[in-house]
Amino acid sequence: MNKQTFAIRGMHCASCVYTSEKALKTISGVTDVVVNLATGKATLTSDAPVEKNKIVDAVKSVGYQALIENDGTLDDKIKTEKIKELKDLKIKVFVSLFLGGVIVWGSFPGIMDFAPTLFKNFYFQFVLAAIVQFWAAGDLYRAAISSLKHRTANMDVLVVIGTTVAFLYSIFVTFFPNFFMDLKIEAMPYFDVSTVIIGLILLGRYLEAQAKAGTGEAIKKLIGLQAKTARVIRNKKEIDIPIDEVTAGDLIRVRPGEKIPVDGIIVEGESAIDESMVTGESMPSSKYKGDIVIGATMNKSGSFIYKATKVGADTMLSQIIKLVEEAQGSKAPIQRLADIISSYFVPIVIMLAVSTFVSWYVFGPSGGLILAMLNSIAVLIIACPCAMGLATPTAIMVGTGIGAEHGILIKDAESLETTHKVKTIIFDKTGTLTNGKPEVTDVIAINDAQQRVFSSATPPRGPLAIPQKQLFSLAASIEKLSEHPLGEAIVKKAEEEKLVLSEVEGFKSLTGKGVEGIVDGKKIYVGRLLKSDSFTDGENLKKQGKTVVYVYIENKLAGLVAIADTIKESAKEAILTLNKMGIETVMITGDNEATAKAIGKKLGIKKVLAEVMPQDKEREVKKFQKEGKVVAMVGDGINDAPALAAADIGIAMGTGTDVAIEAAGITLVNKNLISVVSAIKLSKQTMKTIKLNLFWAFAYNVILIPVAMMGLISPILASGAMAFSSISVITNSLLLKRAKI
């Protein structure tokens, strides 16, 4: 089987995707087509390579443009095209709204009295409206024609029909005023209706396109995490080669502070490795001979040699990239309620307009042709879908604006629409429910085990006792020379407490065990508990999910220091509120089970999934989805990206990685987990407003169309009623600002 990937320019909705796939499937030899709206790419599977011109022609036949480049330049080409598209759309939005504003100033009662004479001139208004109608709205016309070709009717069709009728009616009034005078009908053009509506529709398109412009950046940032070179051992010599030239079986040397190039197994040496990119955990992982290391993770301390086992597309990072890309592409865009209504509404309106014309022409009084034309125009104008076209985008614009004010950045309309349906929320632990940084929580001296010097859970009780102060000062003095993250946490806490640190002689780092040195003539060791010793308090702290390091003075156990990732202040309130709302809360983490369960118990999360790798996180999300649940994923790390992309709605912490933020639909800039609750409430209020808008818009058409068919309303009044309907919808959307979230 052969696969070809290329970009498609001009897609903006689910209908575009369907139309493109349908056209490409008609090519001989093609067995499958997948069009990814998020990335703008299409993947074509065929028995043999398909000629470039056939692909271009198939895509062109439905109104879009295929961009076929070499794999290395395709992403750059897509980015260039998106930038160009945004610039063009931005210009069209500005021109449409500016010219529409000029026309409104010269025609709207109350303000036209203050307008320049030129602005009141109907011929001048016609020129301005024509620019908007046939230049700015060009893409709308092309999309509408394409939709009709495939026997579908979306919002593009509605907008085009409505604005075109209003525009043509205004032209007739402008160039043939005597026609209406002879009938003793006062006629006024309504160029402002078509121009302003087109401008607002294009503004919504621009905002949506701007949000989608950075979709592919998550993938690029993931790729950028890879090491560029690897130090391989060949012919007993260490040489640096590009990472692309590394092959499975190569021996690779990694020094402290370097990225691990590819996946493999340690064959010589030991080290502590920061695997937060994959596991999400801030605590480094100790690695020994025979242990697996993961490409793109960071070596913190020791130097070691490992054998490459997975290279290129087989590495874990490459798999994460693949998962993110697939998850983004597998999302089916939400079918807009307005589009569903439109698919039935458009053909009905056309039939009613034709029926009106025929009825008045056949059965009407003398001059039936004129009355038939006027009444059918009135039907089309009154049925103009402007209000329906504005129902969703205006509410979305207001809703996203409110979200931004509260530190909730919503990437697109789909995310806002989906959030209120969420029944299960899966939380990452480290950096999401917790602060993501190791902190000293307890210091216990062996001769006073009941007193804890520091505690994140409870404040210190009175002044520092001498034994604890001395113990922690010794530990910090030794760890000051260490590069280990746990040591850094100890030193940071000592500095906060303004402890005086001593000079250290003969410092040694014992990889995988701890550190030691001489302080004031005494041998001090900080690290693992020696096999011959036991400390009940240490075991109890471990059960609470804390990491414990023990302090020895002259080979005698003197006490311990406990370190843990502390829970965010807003986490407990957020979980409690969500549970009360009937939303299932789940915690998922790459951390050990004991730590995970301890934190889950404190927060009131009943379902805890521990020791879960990135690909497994995505799998767990899909398990809940298979149960029929709408799932939200809240995370902050690179390891969360596949799950964020696979979930019905991904929510990223603003303090998280760029990759996580790019893969998510919502970003919490304010770092407050209560904002998860606020996002759900905002979504509910916004959807309520949209449904009310659509009801009003549709009811308006249902009520007034029969009135127009009976000849009881003129095109002028129809245009006025249409404008009033649109204003009502916009006003209702603005009322959303009063919503409490």
PDB file of N, CA, C and O in Angstrom, residues 179 182-183 185 357 359-375:
ATOM      1  N   PHE A 179     -39.944  52.703 -10.614  1.00  0.00           N
ATOM      2  CA  PHE A 179     -40.743  51.482 -10.576  1.00  0.00           C
ATOM      3  C   PHE A 179     -41.588  51.447  -9.310  1.00  0.00           C
ATOM      4  O   PHE A 179     -42.772  51.127  -9.341  1.00  0.00           O
ATOM      5  N   ASP A 182     -44.203  54.591  -9.097  1.00  0.00           N
ATOM      6  CA  ASP A 182     -45.438  54.367  -9.857  1.00  0.00           C
ATOM      7  C   ASP A 182     -46.427  53.515  -9.076  1.00  0.00           C
ATOM      8  O   ASP A 182     -47.644  53.629  -9.260  1.00  0.00           O
ATOM      9  N   LEU A 183     -45.903  52.672  -8.222  1.00  0.00           N
ATOM     10  CA  LEU A 183     -46.744  51.804  -7.396  1.00  0.00           C
ATOM     11  C   LEU A 183     -47.100  52.466  -6.072  1.00  0.00           C
ATOM     12  O   LEU A 183     -47.779  51.845  -5.224  1.00  0.00           O
ATOM     13  N   ILE A 185     -45.059  53.147  -3.699  1.00  0.00           N
ATOM     14  CA  ILE A 185     -44.364  52.416  -2.633  1.00  0.00           C
ATOM     15  C   ILE A 185     -43.073  53.164  -2.299  1.00  0.00           C
ATOM     16  O   ILE A 185     -42.268  53.464  -3.190  1.00  0.00           O
ATOM     17  N   PHE A 357     -44.381  33.555  -5.472  1.00  0.00           N
ATOM     18  CA  PHE A 357     -44.334  34.197  -6.788  1.00  0.00           C
ATOM     19  C   PHE A 357     -45.416  33.639  -7.708  1.00  0.00           C
ATOM     20  O   PHE A 357     -46.173  34.399  -8.332  1.00  0.00           O
ATOM     21  N   SER A 359     -48.171  31.959  -6.935  1.00  0.00           N
ATOM     22  CA  SER A 359     -49.528  32.219  -6.424  1.00  0.00           C
ATOM     23  C   SER A 359     -49.979  33.639  -6.746  1.00  0.00           C
ATOM     24  O   SER A 359     -51.111  33.856  -7.217  1.00  0.00           O
ATOM     25  N   TRP A 360     -49.116  34.626  -6.501  1.00  0.00           N
ATOM     26  CA  TRP A 360     -49.488  36.012  -6.763  1.00  0.00           C
ATOM     27  C   TRP A 360     -49.550  36.312  -8.253  1.00  0.00           C
ATOM     28  O   TRP A 360     -50.347  37.143  -8.689  1.00  0.00           O
ATOM     29  N   TYR A 361     -48.718  35.642  -9.013  1.00  0.00           N
ATOM     30  CA  TYR A 361     -48.718  35.863 -10.463  1.00  0.00           C
ATOM     31  C   TYR A 361     -49.972  35.273 -11.107  1.00  0.00           C
ATOM     32  O   TYR A 361     -50.582  35.880 -11.987  1.00  0.00           O
ATOM     33  N   VAL A 362     -50.398  34.097 -10.632  1.00  0.00           N
ATOM     34  CA  VAL A 362     -51.549  33.401 -11.222  1.00  0.00           C
ATOM     35  C   VAL A 362     -52.865  33.918 -10.657  1.00  0.00           C
ATOM     36  O   VAL A 362     -53.819  34.179 -11.395  1.00  0.00           O
ATOM     37  N   PHE A 363     -52.907  34.048  -9.345  1.00  0.00           N
ATOM     38  CA  PHE A 363     -54.174  34.370  -8.695  1.00  0.00           C
ATOM     39  C   PHE A 363     -54.284  35.817  -8.215  1.00  0.00           C
ATOM     40  O   PHE A 363     -55.345  36.233  -7.713  1.00  0.00           O
ATOM     41  N   GLY A 364     -53.207  36.577  -8.350  1.00  0.00           N
ATOM     42  CA  GLY A 364     -53.225  37.946  -7.868  1.00  0.00           C
ATOM     43  C   GLY A 364     -54.017  38.878  -8.758  1.00  0.00           C
ATOM     44  O   GLY A 364     -54.454  38.517  -9.854  1.00  0.00           O
ATOM     45  N   PRO A 365     -54.225  40.122  -8.290  1.00  0.00           N
ATOM     46  CA  PRO A 365     -54.941  41.124  -9.086  1.00  0.00           C
ATOM     47  C   PRO A 365     -54.123  41.563 -10.289  1.00  0.00           C
ATOM     48  O   PRO A 365     -53.044  41.011 -10.546  1.00  0.00           O
ATOM     49  N   SER A 366     -54.618  42.529 -11.017  1.00  0.00           N
ATOM     50  CA  SER A 366     -53.857  43.063 -12.147  1.00  0.00           C
ATOM     51  C   SER A 366     -52.511  43.576 -11.642  1.00  0.00           C
ATOM     52  O   SER A 366     -52.399  44.116 -10.549  1.00  0.00           O
ATOM     53  N   GLY A 367     -51.553  43.441 -12.490  1.00  0.00           N
ATOM     54  CA  GLY A 367     -50.191  43.759 -12.050  1.00  0.00           C
ATOM     55  C   GLY A 367     -49.622  42.674 -11.163  1.00  0.00           C
ATOM     56  O   GLY A 367     -48.783  42.924 -10.294  1.00  0.00           O
ATOM     57  N   GLY A 368     -50.106  41.480 -11.382  1.00  0.00           N
ATOM     58  CA  GLY A 368     -49.701  40.347 -10.554  1.00  0.00           C
ATOM     59  C   GLY A 368     -48.220  40.048 -10.597  1.00  0.00           C
ATOM     60  O   GLY A 368     -47.637  39.589  -9.616  1.00  0.00           O
ATOM     61  N   LEU A 369     -47.577  40.344 -11.737  1.00  0.00           N
ATOM     62  CA  LEU A 369     -46.145  40.088 -11.879  1.00  0.00           C
ATOM     63  C   LEU A 369     -45.344  40.906 -10.863  1.00  0.00           C
ATOM     64  O   LEU A 369     -44.430  40.395 -10.216  1.00  0.00           O
ATOM     65  N   ILE A 370     -45.724  42.178 -10.757  1.00  0.00           N
ATOM     66  CA  ILE A 370     -45.009  43.069  -9.835  1.00  0.00           C
ATOM     67  C   ILE A 370     -45.222  42.623  -8.391  1.00  0.00           C
ATOM     68  O   ILE A 370     -44.271  42.517  -7.611  1.00  0.00           O
ATOM     69  N   LEU A 371     -46.477  42.375  -8.047  1.00  0.00           N
ATOM     70  CA  LEU A 371     -46.777  41.927  -6.693  1.00  0.00           C
ATOM     71  C   LEU A 371     -46.116  40.589  -6.383  1.00  0.00           C
ATOM     72  O   LEU A 371     -45.638  40.362  -5.270  1.00  0.00           O
ATOM     73  N   ALA A 372     -46.116  39.720  -7.369  1.00  0.00           N
ATOM     74  CA  ALA A 372     -45.480  38.416  -7.200  1.00  0.00           C
ATOM     75  C   ALA A 372     -43.992  38.583  -6.891  1.00  0.00           C
ATOM     76  O   ALA A 372     -43.442  37.913  -5.998  1.00  0.00           O
ATOM     77  N   MET A 373     -43.350  39.458  -7.645  1.00  0.00           N
ATOM     78  CA  MET A 373     -41.926  39.708  -7.449  1.00  0.00           C
ATOM     79  C   MET A 373     -41.654  40.331  -6.080  1.00  0.00           C
ATOM     80  O   MET A 373     -40.768  39.888  -5.334  1.00  0.00           O
ATOM     81  N   LEU A 374     -42.436  41.367  -5.718  1.00  0.00           N
ATOM     82  CA  LEU A 374     -42.232  42.055  -4.449  1.00  0.00           C
ATOM     83  C   LEU A 374     -42.456  41.123  -3.260  1.00  0.00           C
ATOM     84  O   LEU A 374     -41.675  41.110  -2.309  1.00  0.00           O
ATOM     85  N   ASN A 375     -43.524  40.336  -3.327  1.00  0.00           N
ATOM     86  CA  ASN A 375     -43.837  39.457  -2.201  1.00  0.00           C
ATOM     87  C   ASN A 375     -42.838  38.299  -2.076  1.00  0.00           C
ATOM     88  O   ASN A 375     -42.496  37.883  -0.967  1.00  0.00           O
TER      89      ASN A 375
END
